[in-house]
Amino acid sequence: MAGMVTWSLLRELAGFRAEKGCAISLCLNLDPSEVPTAGEAQTRMNSMLNAADKTDGSQGLAIFAAGLDNFWRTLPLPEPVRDSAKVGRDFYLAPLVPLVSRGDGTIVAVVGREQGQLYRLRAGRLEETAEHYDEQPGQHDQGGWSQSRYQRHIEKLVQEHLKGLAQELDRSKRQLQSPKVVLVCSEEMRSEFTDALSAEVRAALVGWAPARAQAGPAEILQAVTPVLEEAEARDEAEVIERWREEAGRNARAASGWEQTLEAASDARVELLLFQEGADRPAFRCPACGRAEVSEGSCPLDGTRLEPTDAGLDLAVHQTLAHGGAVWAIRRHQDLAPVEGIGALLRF
């Protein structure tokens, strides 16, 4: 199943370094619009096809292998990637960064008059985390009640149900430390349920989407995907504006390859930013991993620097290894004047 690329996985891969042999990284494009048959994929990268046959619904495949170090990992990918093959001491991770959903961890609350479910988005799938059900009496239970009194009774029960679901959502938000919440409900239910939410949950609410009753996780995910994409676009605009302000004040921002590689190597990068397609040759210290734009010796230990054609991957490794985050900028061109790369810094 596609969609298994996560930040925790990338950090795990970034922490690997081959000690006995080589780290081999292979990426294969399986997009049917570009590679319509398995035979065509086989002619391009025959050794990967057996694994590709098992990746139902995937549009790409990544394999990370270091045989002498007893490491093998196959990753089906949710989006197409460029074909690539790299051999070194570390795994080649840069192509996978744009595939990690920034909506990962989002709580999706499905709200009905009697039933509600809470889901968490993880690795491209919705996983149910809680269910809240309060059965309402049917018309046959009205008995001797007047219509208006009976209707008020029903509405009170609905409000109590929504209040209970809102409390469950608040608990989940705090426990899971989720940054975003999306509602799935009718438009009428939307305002009523929003009123029952805590201020913290309302602040985390990024949007709403309708879905048919009894919709399953896959259909619900399809319904909320546009909401998540809009939220990501807003987040990207905010982070780019923050970078522009910091760079304009010569404050906590790096611009261009030299500043960014230096900051990443010094563990100063809070958030690495790059436009998709940005890359350049660079140099790496084989002893400590430090990245530089120019050849020579490592300024820390004097080791002769080794050349690489993947400077972006050096920046990604150094950022992830020191606890920073990475963002592939897709909607803005603000990084173009600084060679497509920059960073927000811790200090």
C-alpha positions as YAML, in Angstrom:
chain: A
units: angstrom
residues:
- id: 1
  name: MET
  ca: [0.00, 0.00, 0.00]
- id: 2
  name: ALA
  ca: [1.36, 3.43, -0.94]
- id: 3
  name: GLY
  ca: [1.75, 6.32, 1.44]
- id: 4
  name: MET
  ca: [4.22, 4.96, 4.00]
- id: 5
  name: VAL
  ca: [6.79, 7.78, 3.87]
- id: 6
  name: THR
  ca: [6.87, 9.55, 7.25]
- id: 7
  name: TRP
  ca: [9.16, 11.99, 9.03]
- id: 8
  name: SER
  ca: [10.06, 9.38, 11.63]
- id: 9
  name: LEU
  ca: [11.10, 7.00, 8.85]
- id: 10
  name: LEU
  ca: [13.22, 9.65, 7.13]
- id: 11
  name: ARG
  ca: [14.93, 10.42, 10.44]
- id: 12
  name: GLU
  ca: [15.65, 6.73, 10.90]
- id: 13
  name: LEU
  ca: [17.14, 6.50, 7.41]
- id: 14
  name: ALA
  ca: [19.09, 9.73, 7.94]
- id: 15
  name: GLY
  ca: [20.69, 8.20, 11.03]
- id: 16
  name: PHE
  ca: [22.04, 5.20, 9.12]
- id: 17
  name: ARG
  ca: [25.63, 5.12, 7.95]
- id: 18
  name: ALA
  ca: [27.19, 2.09, 6.32]
- id: 19
  name: GLU
  ca: [30.17, 0.80, 8.28]
- id: 20
  name: LYS
  ca: [31.06, -2.41, 6.42]
- id: 21
  name: GLY
  ca: [30.02, -1.68, 2.85]
- id: 22
  name: CYS
  ca: [27.96, 0.79, 0.82]
- id: 23
  name: ALA
  ca: [24.51, 2.28, 1.27]
- id: 24
  name: ILE
  ca: [22.55, 1.85, -1.98]
- id: 25
  name: SER
  ca: [19.50, 4.03, -2.70]
- id: 26
  name: LEU
  ca: [17.23, 3.31, -5.68]
- id: 27
  name: CYS
  ca: [14.10, 5.19, -6.75]
- id: 28
  name: LEU
  ca: [11.82, 4.02, -9.56]
- id: 29
  name: ASN
  ca: [8.98, 5.91, -11.22]
- id: 30
  name: LEU
  ca: [5.85, 3.74, -11.52]
- id: 31
  name: ASP
  ca: [3.44, 6.43, -12.71]
- id: 32
  name: PRO
  ca: [1.28, 4.57, -15.30]
- id: 33
  name: SER
  ca: [1.05, 7.70, -17.46]
- id: 34
  name: GLU
  ca: [4.82, 7.59, -17.92]
- id: 35
  name: VAL
  ca: [5.55, 3.89, -17.41]
- id: 36
  name: PRO
  ca: [2.40, 2.15, -18.64]
- id: 37
  name: THR
  ca: [3.61, -1.45, -18.46]
- id: 38
  name: ALA
  ca: [5.72, -3.55, -16.15]
- id: 39
  name: GLY
  ca: [7.82, -4.51, -19.17]
- id: 40
  name: GLU
  ca: [8.85, -0.90, -19.70]
- id: 41
  name: ALA
  ca: [9.79, -0.55, -16.05]
- id: 42
  name: GLN
  ca: [11.79, -3.76, -16.32]
- id: 43
  name: THR
  ca: [13.87, -2.45, -19.17]
- id: 44
  name: ARG
  ca: [14.81, 0.57, -17.03]
- id: 45
  name: MET
  ca: [15.54, -1.10, -13.73]
- id: 46
  name: ASN
  ca: [15.06, -4.84, -13.86]
- id: 47
  name: SER
  ca: [16.34, -5.56, -10.34]
- id: 48
  name: MET
  ca: [13.55, -3.46, -8.79]
- id: 49
  name: LEU
  ca: [10.57, -4.90, -10.63]
- id: 50
  name: ASN
  ca: [9.89, -7.81, -8.29]
- id: 51
  name: ALA
  ca: [9.38, -5.40, -5.41]
- id: 52
  name: ALA
  ca: [7.38, -3.07, -7.64]
- id: 53
  name: ASP
  ca: [4.93, -5.87, -8.47]
- id: 54
  name: LYS
  ca: [3.88, -5.94, -4.80]
- id: 55
  name: THR
  ca: [3.18, -2.20, -4.47]
- id: 56
  name: ASP
  ca: [-0.52, -2.04, -5.24]
- id: 57
  name: GLY
  ca: [-1.63, 1.52, -6.02]
- id: 58
  name: SER
  ca: [1.88, 2.97, -5.80]
- id: 59
  name: GLN
  ca: [3.27, 5.46, -8.29]
- id: 60
  name: GLY
  ca: [6.86, 5.01, -7.23]
- id: 61
  name: LEU
  ca: [9.19, 2.73, -5.34]
- id: 62
  name: ALA
  ca: [12.26, 3.33, -3.20]
- id: 63
  name: ILE
  ca: [14.72, 0.69, -2.03]
- id: 64
  name: PHE
  ca: [17.43, 1.26, 0.56]
- id: 65
  name: ALA
  ca: [19.97, -1.50, 0.93]
- id: 66
  name: ALA
  ca: [23.27, -2.05, 2.70]
- id: 67
  name: GLY
  ca: [23.88, -5.79, 2.54]
- id: 68
  name: LEU
  ca: [27.07, -5.97, 4.60]
- id: 69
  name: ASP
  ca: [25.38, -3.91, 7.31]
- id: 70
  name: ASN
  ca: [22.27, -6.14, 7.18]
- id: 71
  name: PHE
  ca: [19.89, -3.37, 6.10]
- id: 72
  name: TRP
  ca: [17.06, -3.63, 3.54]
- id: 73
  name: ARG
  ca: [13.98, -1.44, 3.26]
- id: 74
  name: THR
  ca: [11.42, -1.26, 0.43]
- id: 75
  name: LEU
  ca: [9.05, 1.73, 0.33]
- id: 76
  name: PRO
  ca: [6.02, 2.02, -1.96]
- id: 77
  name: LEU
  ca: [5.52, 5.70, -2.81]
- id: 78
  name: PRO
  ca: [2.23, 7.60, -3.18]
- id: 79
  name: GLU
  ca: [3.55, 9.94, -5.92]
- id: 80
  name: PRO
  ca: [5.89, 9.60, -8.90]
- id: 81
  name: VAL
  ca: [9.62, 10.14, -8.39]
- id: 82
  name: ARG
  ca: [12.50, 10.53, -10.77]
- id: 83
  name: ASP
  ca: [14.54, 7.40, -11.43]
- id: 84
  name: SER
  ca: [17.74, 7.57, -9.44]
- id: 85
  name: ALA
  ca: [20.49, 5.32, -8.10]
- id: 86
  name: LYS
  ca: [23.03, 6.44, -5.50]
- id: 87
  name: VAL
  ca: [25.85, 4.58, -3.78]
- id: 88
  name: GLY
  ca: [27.62, 6.01, -0.74]
- id: 89
  name: ARG
  ca: [27.89, 5.78, 3.02]
- id: 90
  name: ASP
  ca: [24.47, 7.35, 3.57]
- id: 91
  name: PHE
  ca: [21.06, 6.84, 1.98]
- id: 92
  name: TYR
  ca: [19.80, 9.33, -0.59]
- id: 93
  name: LEU
  ca: [16.68, 10.89, 0.96]
- id: 94
  name: ALA
  ca: [16.04, 14.19, -0.84]
- id: 95
  name: PRO
  ca: [13.53, 12.72, -3.39]
- id: 96
  name: LEU
  ca: [11.30, 11.48, -0.57]
- id: 97
  name: VAL
  ca: [10.96, 14.76, 1.35]
- id: 98
  name: PRO
  ca: [8.21, 16.21, -0.91]
- id: 99
  name: LEU
  ca: [6.18, 13.01, -0.47]
- id: 100
  name: VAL
  ca: [5.71, 13.37, 3.29]
- id: 101
  name: SER
  ca: [2.28, 14.83, 3.98]
- id: 102
  name: ARG
  ca: [2.38, 17.98, 6.11]
- id: 103
  name: GLY
  ca: [-1.13, 17.04, 7.21]
- id: 104
  name: ASP
  ca: [0.19, 13.97, 9.00]
- id: 105
  name: GLY
  ca: [-1.27, 13.83, 12.50]
- id: 106
  name: THR
  ca: [-4.40, 15.80, 11.60]
- id: 107
  name: ILE
  ca: [-7.53, 14.77, 13.52]
- id: 108
  name: VAL
  ca: [-10.62, 14.30, 11.35]
- id: 109
  name: ALA
  ca: [-13.88, 14.46, 13.34]
- id: 110
  name: VAL
  ca: [-16.93, 12.91, 11.65]
- id: 111
  name: VAL
  ca: [-20.00, 14.37, 13.34]
- id: 112
  name: GLY
  ca: [-23.58, 13.07, 13.20]
- id: 113
  name: ARG
  ca: [-26.65, 13.56, 15.36]
- id: 114
  name: GLU
  ca: [-26.22, 10.19, 17.05]
- id: 115
  name: GLN
  ca: [-22.76, 9.00, 16.16]
- id: 116
  name: GLY
  ca: [-19.30, 10.48, 15.80]
- id: 117
  name: GLN
  ca: [-15.87, 9.11, 14.97]
- id: 118
  name: LEU
  ca: [-12.42, 10.58, 15.40]
- id: 119
  name: TYR
  ca: [-9.70, 9.63, 12.94]
- id: 120
  name: ARG
  ca: [-6.02, 10.51, 12.80]
- id: 121
  name: LEU
  ca: [-4.19, 10.93, 9.50]
- id: 122
  name: ARG
  ca: [-1.05, 8.80, 9.53]
- id: 123
  name: ALA
  ca: [1.11, 7.93, 6.53]
- id: 124
  name: GLY
  ca: [-1.63, 8.78, 4.04]
- id: 125
  name: ARG
  ca: [-4.41, 6.80, 5.80]
- id: 126
  name: LEU
  ca: [-7.12, 7.58, 8.32]
- id: 127
  name: GLU
  ca: [-6.94, 5.49, 11.48]
- id: 128
  name: GLU
  ca: [-9.94, 5.53, 13.83]
- id: 129
  name: THR
  ca: [-8.97, 6.63, 17.33]
- id: 130
  name: ALA
  ca: [-12.35, 7.04, 19.04]
- id: 131
  name: GLU
  ca: [-16.08, 6.49, 18.53]
- id: 132
  name: HIS
  ca: [-18.91, 8.29, 20.34]
- id: 133
  name: TYR
  ca: [-22.48, 7.00, 20.02]
- id: 134
  name: ASP
  ca: [-25.71, 8.17, 21.68]
- id: 135
  name: GLU
  ca: [-28.86, 6.57, 20.32]
- id: 136
  name: GLN
  ca: [-31.80, 8.97, 19.96]
- id: 137
  name: PRO
  ca: [-35.42, 7.84, 20.51]
- id: 138
  name: GLY
  ca: [-37.49, 7.18, 17.41]
- id: 139
  name: GLN
  ca: [-40.87, 8.61, 16.51]
- id: 140
  name: HIS
  ca: [-42.58, 5.58, 18.05]
- id: 141
  name: ASP
  ca: [-41.18, 6.59, 21.47]
- id: 142
  name: GLN
  ca: [-43.08, 9.87, 21.52]
- id: 143
  name: GLY
  ca: [-46.00, 8.43, 23.49]
- id: 144
  name: GLY
  ca: [-48.15, 11.09, 25.11]
- id: 145
  name: TRP
  ca: [-45.66, 13.91, 24.63]
- id: 146
  name: SER
  ca: [-46.69, 16.95, 22.62]
- id: 147
  name: GLN
  ca: [-44.85, 17.38, 19.35]
- id: 148
  name: SER
  ca: [-43.06, 20.55, 20.47]
- id: 149
  name: ARG
  ca: [-42.05, 19.07, 23.84]
- id: 150
  name: TYR
  ca: [-40.85, 15.89, 22.20]
- id: 151
  name: GLN
  ca: [-38.82, 17.87, 19.67]
- id: 152
  name: ARG
  ca: [-37.17, 19.90, 22.46]
- id: 153
  name: HIS
  ca: [-36.30, 16.65, 24.20]
- id: 154
  name: ILE
  ca: [-34.68, 15.29, 21.04]
- id: 155
  name: GLU
  ca: [-32.69, 18.49, 20.48]
- id: 156
  name: LYS
  ca: [-31.44, 18.39, 24.08]
- id: 157
  name: LEU
  ca: [-30.22, 14.84, 23.56]
- id: 158
  name: VAL
  ca: [-28.47, 15.87, 20.35]
- id: 159
  name: GLN
  ca: [-26.78, 18.77, 22.12]
- id: 160
  name: GLU
  ca: [-25.59, 16.47, 24.89]
- id: 161
  name: HIS
  ca: [-24.24, 14.07, 22.27]
- id: 162
  name: LEU
  ca: [-22.37, 16.87, 20.50]
- id: 163
  name: LYS
  ca: [-21.00, 18.14, 23.79]
- id: 164
  name: GLY
  ca: [-19.70, 14.68, 24.64]
- id: 165
  name: LEU
  ca: [-18.09, 14.30, 21.21]
- id: 166
  name: ALA
  ca: [-16.54, 17.77, 21.52]
- id: 167
  name: GLN
  ca: [-15.02, 16.79, 24.87]
- id: 168
  name: GLU
  ca: [-13.64, 13.61, 23.32]
- id: 169
  name: LEU
  ca: [-12.13, 15.67, 20.51]
- id: 170
  name: ASP
  ca: [-10.56, 18.06, 23.02]
- id: 171
  name: ARG
  ca: [-8.97, 15.13, 24.90]
- id: 172
  name: SER
  ca: [-7.65, 13.63, 21.68]
- id: 173
  name: LYS
  ca: [-6.25, 16.97, 20.56]
- id: 174
  name: ARG
  ca: [-4.26, 17.29, 23.79]
- id: 175
  name: GLN
  ca: [-3.15, 13.66, 23.93]
- id: 176
  name: LEU
  ca: [-2.08, 13.41, 20.30]
- id: 177
  name: GLN
  ca: [-0.67, 16.94, 20.18]
- id: 178
  name: SER
  ca: [-2.32, 17.30, 16.80]
- id: 179
  name: PRO
  ca: [-1.71, 20.64, 15.06]
- id: 180
  name: LYS
  ca: [-4.84, 20.51, 12.88]
- id: 181
  name: VAL
  ca: [-8.48, 19.46, 13.07]
- id: 182
  name: VAL
  ca: [-10.94, 18.97, 10.18]
- id: 183
  name: LEU
  ca: [-14.70, 18.48, 10.57]
- id: 184
  name: VAL
  ca: [-16.82, 16.19, 8.38]
- id: 185
  name: CYS
  ca: [-20.52, 16.83, 8.83]
- id: 186
  name: SER
  ca: [-23.57, 18.53, 7.37]
- id: 187
  name: GLU
  ca: [-23.50, 22.31, 7.09]
- id: 188
  name: GLU
  ca: [-26.28, 22.56, 9.68]
- id: 189
  name: MET
  ca: [-24.35, 20.40, 12.13]
- id: 190
  name: ARG
  ca: [-21.15, 22.32, 11.50]
- id: 191
  name: SER
  ca: [-22.10, 25.52, 13.32]
- id: 192
  name: GLU
  ca: [-23.83, 23.68, 16.15]
- id: 193
  name: PHE
  ca: [-20.83, 21.45, 16.80]
- id: 194
  name: THR
  ca: [-18.32, 24.30, 16.47]
- id: 195
  name: ASP
  ca: [-20.11, 26.15, 19.26]
- id: 196
  name: ALA
  ca: [-19.49, 23.16, 21.55]
- id: 197
  name: LEU
  ca: [-15.73, 23.08, 20.91]
- id: 198
  name: SER
  ca: [-13.10, 24.39, 23.28]
- id: 199
  name: ALA
  ca: [-11.15, 27.49, 22.29]
- id: 200
  name: GLU
  ca: [-8.03, 25.34, 21.72]
- id: 201
  name: VAL
  ca: [-9.80, 23.03, 19.27]
- id: 202
  name: ARG
  ca: [-11.48, 25.92, 17.44]
- id: 203
  name: ALA
  ca: [-8.04, 27.50, 16.99]
- id: 204
  name: ALA
  ca: [-6.77, 24.24, 15.44]
- id: 205
  name: LEU
  ca: [-9.77, 23.90, 13.10]
- id: 206
  name: VAL
  ca: [-8.60, 24.34, 9.50]
- id: 207
  name: GLY
  ca: [-11.76, 23.50, 7.57]
- id: 208
  name: TRP
  ca: [-14.87, 21.48, 6.99]
- id: 209
  name: ALA
  ca: [-16.11, 19.03, 4.37]
- id: 210
  name: PRO
  ca: [-19.39, 17.17, 3.77]
- id: 211
  name: ALA
  ca: [-19.57, 13.43, 3.23]
- id: 212
  name: ARG
  ca: [-22.37, 10.94, 2.83]
- id: 213
  name: ALA
  ca: [-23.64, 9.05, 5.85]
- id: 214
  name: GLN
  ca: [-21.80, 5.78, 6.54]
- id: 215
  name: ALA
  ca: [-18.78, 6.88, 4.49]
- id: 216
  name: GLY
  ca: [-15.68, 4.80, 5.15]
- id: 217
  name: PRO
  ca: [-12.17, 6.09, 5.93]
- id: 218
  name: ALA
  ca: [-11.06, 6.14, 2.27]
- id: 219
  name: GLU
  ca: [-14.09, 8.19, 1.19]
- id: 220
  name: ILE
  ca: [-13.72, 10.52, 4.16]
- id: 221
  name: LEU
  ca: [-10.05, 11.08, 3.31]
- id: 222
  name: GLN
  ca: [-11.00, 11.93, -0.25]
- id: 223
  name: ALA
  ca: [-13.52, 14.47, 1.05]
- id: 224
  name: VAL
  ca: [-11.06, 16.23, 3.36]
- id: 225
  name: THR
  ca: [-8.05, 16.20, 1.01]
- id: 226
  name: PRO
  ca: [-8.94, 19.59, -0.60]
- id: 227
  name: VAL
  ca: [-9.25, 21.09, 2.88]
- id: 228
  name: LEU
  ca: [-5.82, 19.78, 3.85]
- id: 229
  name: GLU
  ca: [-4.30, 21.08, 0.61]
- id: 230
  name: GLU
  ca: [-5.73, 24.55, 1.25]
- id: 231
  name: ALA
  ca: [-4.37, 24.47, 4.80]
- id: 232
  name: GLU
  ca: [-0.95, 23.45, 3.50]
- id: 233
  name: ALA
  ca: [-1.00, 26.33, 1.01]
- id: 234
  name: ARG
  ca: [-1.75, 28.78, 3.82]
- id: 235
  name: ASP
  ca: [0.99, 27.30, 5.98]
- id: 236
  name: GLU
  ca: [3.49, 27.53, 3.12]
- id: 237
  name: ALA
  ca: [2.63, 31.18, 2.54]
- id: 238
  name: GLU
  ca: [3.13, 31.91, 6.24]
- id: 239
  name: VAL
  ca: [6.50, 30.15, 6.45]
- id: 240
  name: ILE
  ca: [7.77, 31.88, 3.31]
- id: 241
  name: GLU
  ca: [6.70, 35.26, 4.70]
- id: 242
  name: ARG
  ca: [8.47, 34.47, 7.97]
- id: 243
  name: TRP
  ca: [11.63, 33.54, 6.06]
- id: 244
  name: ARG
  ca: [11.47, 36.75, 4.01]
- id: 245
  name: GLU
  ca: [11.13, 38.88, 7.15]
- id: 246
  name: GLU
  ca: [14.02, 37.14, 8.93]
- id: 247
  name: ALA
  ca: [16.26, 37.26, 5.85]
- id: 248
  name: GLY
  ca: [15.39, 40.92, 5.28]
- id: 249
  name: ARG
  ca: [16.58, 41.76, 8.81]
- id: 250
  name: ASN
  ca: [19.69, 39.55, 8.52]
- id: 251
  name: ALA
  ca: [18.29, 37.70, 11.51]
- id: 252
  name: ARG
  ca: [17.42, 34.02, 11.97]
- id: 253
  name: ALA
  ca: [17.46, 32.98, 8.33]
- id: 254
  name: ALA
  ca: [19.93, 31.50, 5.86]
- id: 255
  name: SER
  ca: [19.85, 32.22, 2.14]
- id: 256
  name: GLY
  ca: [21.63, 30.30, -0.61]
- id: 257
  name: TRP
  ca: [23.79, 27.20, -0.52]
- id: 258
  name: GLU
  ca: [26.81, 28.44, 1.42]
- id: 259
  name: GLN
  ca: [24.84, 29.88, 4.35]
- id: 260
  name: THR
  ca: [22.35, 27.01, 4.45]
- id: 261
  name: LEU
  ca: [24.88, 24.16, 4.35]
- id: 262
  name: GLU
  ca: [26.95, 25.87, 7.04]
- id: 263
  name: ALA
  ca: [23.90, 26.41, 9.27]
- id: 264
  name: ALA
  ca: [22.68, 22.83, 8.76]
- id: 265
  name: SER
  ca: [26.11, 21.44, 9.66]
- id: 266
  name: ASP
  ca: [26.19, 23.60, 12.80]
- id: 267
  name: ALA
  ca: [22.77, 22.27, 13.97]
- id: 268
  name: ARG
  ca: [21.24, 25.75, 13.62]
- id: 269
  name: VAL
  ca: [18.50, 24.92, 11.10]
- id: 270
  name: GLU
  ca: [15.00, 24.86, 12.51]
- id: 271
  name: LEU
  ca: [13.32, 24.50, 9.11]
- id: 272
  name: LEU
  ca: [15.09, 23.80, 5.82]
- id: 273
  name: LEU
  ca: [13.30, 25.27, 2.80]
- id: 274
  name: PHE
  ca: [13.93, 24.31, -0.81]
- id: 275
  name: GLN
  ca: [12.15, 24.64, -4.11]
- id: 276
  name: GLU
  ca: [11.58, 21.31, -5.83]
- id: 277
  name: GLY
  ca: [14.33, 20.72, -8.35]
- id: 278
  name: ALA
  ca: [16.94, 22.77, -6.48]
- id: 279
  name: ASP
  ca: [20.28, 21.00, -6.13]
- id: 280
  name: ARG
  ca: [24.00, 21.49, -6.79]
- id: 281
  name: PRO
  ca: [27.35, 19.73, -6.30]
- id: 282
  name: ALA
  ca: [28.86, 20.12, -2.85]
- id: 283
  name: PHE
  ca: [31.46, 18.55, -0.55]
- id: 284
  name: ARG
  ca: [31.16, 16.39, 2.54]
- id: 285
  name: CYS
  ca: [33.51, 15.48, 5.33]
- id: 286
  name: PRO
  ca: [33.74, 11.66, 5.44]
- id: 287
  name: ALA
  ca: [34.61, 11.77, 9.14]
- id: 288
  name: CYS
  ca: [31.97, 14.09, 10.67]
- id: 289
  name: GLY
  ca: [29.53, 14.61, 7.79]
- id: 290
  name: ARG
  ca: [29.92, 18.38, 7.63]
- id: 291
  name: ALA
  ca: [28.75, 19.90, 4.33]
- id: 292
  name: GLU
  ca: [30.54, 22.66, 2.41]
- id: 293
  name: VAL
  ca: [30.09, 24.31, -0.98]
- id: 294
  name: SER
  ca: [33.84, 24.38, -1.75]
- id: 295
  name: GLU
  ca: [36.51, 21.71, -1.81]
- id: 296
  name: GLY
  ca: [39.30, 21.60, 0.73]
- id: 297
  name: SER
  ca: [39.61, 20.31, 4.27]
- id: 298
  name: CYS
  ca: [36.98, 20.09, 6.98]
- id: 299
  name: PRO
  ca: [37.21, 23.18, 9.23]
- id: 300
  name: LEU
  ca: [36.47, 20.99, 12.27]
- id: 301
  name: ASP
  ca: [38.79, 17.99, 11.94]
- id: 302
  name: GLY
  ca: [40.98, 18.72, 8.93]
- id: 303
  name: THR
  ca: [39.76, 15.69, 6.94]
- id: 304
  name: ARG
  ca: [39.85, 16.09, 3.16]
- id: 305
  name: LEU
  ca: [36.34, 16.80, 1.86]
- id: 306
  name: GLU
  ca: [34.75, 14.41, -0.64]
- id: 307
  name: PRO
  ca: [32.71, 15.68, -3.62]
- id: 308
  name: THR
  ca: [29.05, 14.80, -4.19]
- id: 309
  name: ASP
  ca: [26.58, 15.79, -6.87]
- id: 310
  name: ALA
  ca: [23.73, 15.95, -4.33]
- id: 311
  name: GLY
  ca: [24.15, 19.02, -2.16]
- id: 312
  name: LEU
  ca: [20.45, 19.08, -1.27]
- id: 313
  name: ASP
  ca: [20.71, 15.62, 0.22]
- id: 314
  name: LEU
  ca: [23.58, 16.80, 2.43]
- id: 315
  name: ALA
  ca: [21.40, 19.65, 3.69]
- id: 316
  name: VAL
  ca: [18.49, 17.27, 4.32]
- id: 317
  name: HIS
  ca: [20.69, 14.80, 6.23]
- id: 318
  name: GLN
  ca: [22.29, 17.46, 8.40]
- id: 319
  name: THR
  ca: [18.92, 19.07, 9.17]
- id: 320
  name: LEU
  ca: [17.15, 15.83, 10.10]
- id: 321
  name: ALA
  ca: [20.14, 14.50, 12.05]
- id: 322
  name: HIS
  ca: [20.08, 17.59, 14.27]
- id: 323
  name: GLY
  ca: [16.33, 17.55, 14.91]
- id: 324
  name: GLY
  ca: [15.28, 20.11, 12.30]
- id: 325
  name: ALA
  ca: [12.43, 19.86, 9.81]
- id: 326
  name: VAL
  ca: [12.35, 20.12, 6.01]
- id: 327
  name: TRP
  ca: [9.82, 21.76, 3.70]
- id: 328
  name: ALA
  ca: [9.68, 21.35, -0.09]
- id: 329
  name: ILE
  ca: [8.24, 24.67, -1.35]
- id: 330
  name: ARG
  ca: [5.78, 24.01, -4.18]
- id: 331
  name: ARG
  ca: [3.66, 27.14, -4.55]
- id: 332
  name: HIS
  ca: [6.08, 30.06, -4.21]
- id: 333
  name: GLN
  ca: [9.15, 31.26, -6.09]
- id: 334
  name: ASP
  ca: [10.65, 33.43, -3.35]
- id: 335
  name: LEU
  ca: [13.69, 31.14, -3.05]
- id: 336
  name: ALA
  ca: [14.58, 31.41, -6.74]
- id: 337
  name: PRO
  ca: [16.86, 34.48, -6.29]
- id: 338
  name: VAL
  ca: [18.89, 32.57, -3.64]
- id: 339
  name: GLU
  ca: [19.48, 29.41, -5.70]
- id: 340
  name: GLY
  ca: [16.31, 27.71, -4.51]
- id: 341
  name: ILE
  ca: [17.36, 27.05, -0.91]
- id: 342
  name: GLY
  ca: [17.20, 28.74, 2.48]
- id: 343
  name: ALA
  ca: [16.35, 28.06, 6.09]
- id: 344
  name: LEU
  ca: [14.81, 29.40, 9.25]
- id: 345
  name: LEU
  ca: [17.33, 29.18, 12.05]
- id: 346
  name: ARG
  ca: [17.22, 28.40, 15.76]
- id: 347
  name: PHE
  ca: [19.94, 30.95, 16.46]
...
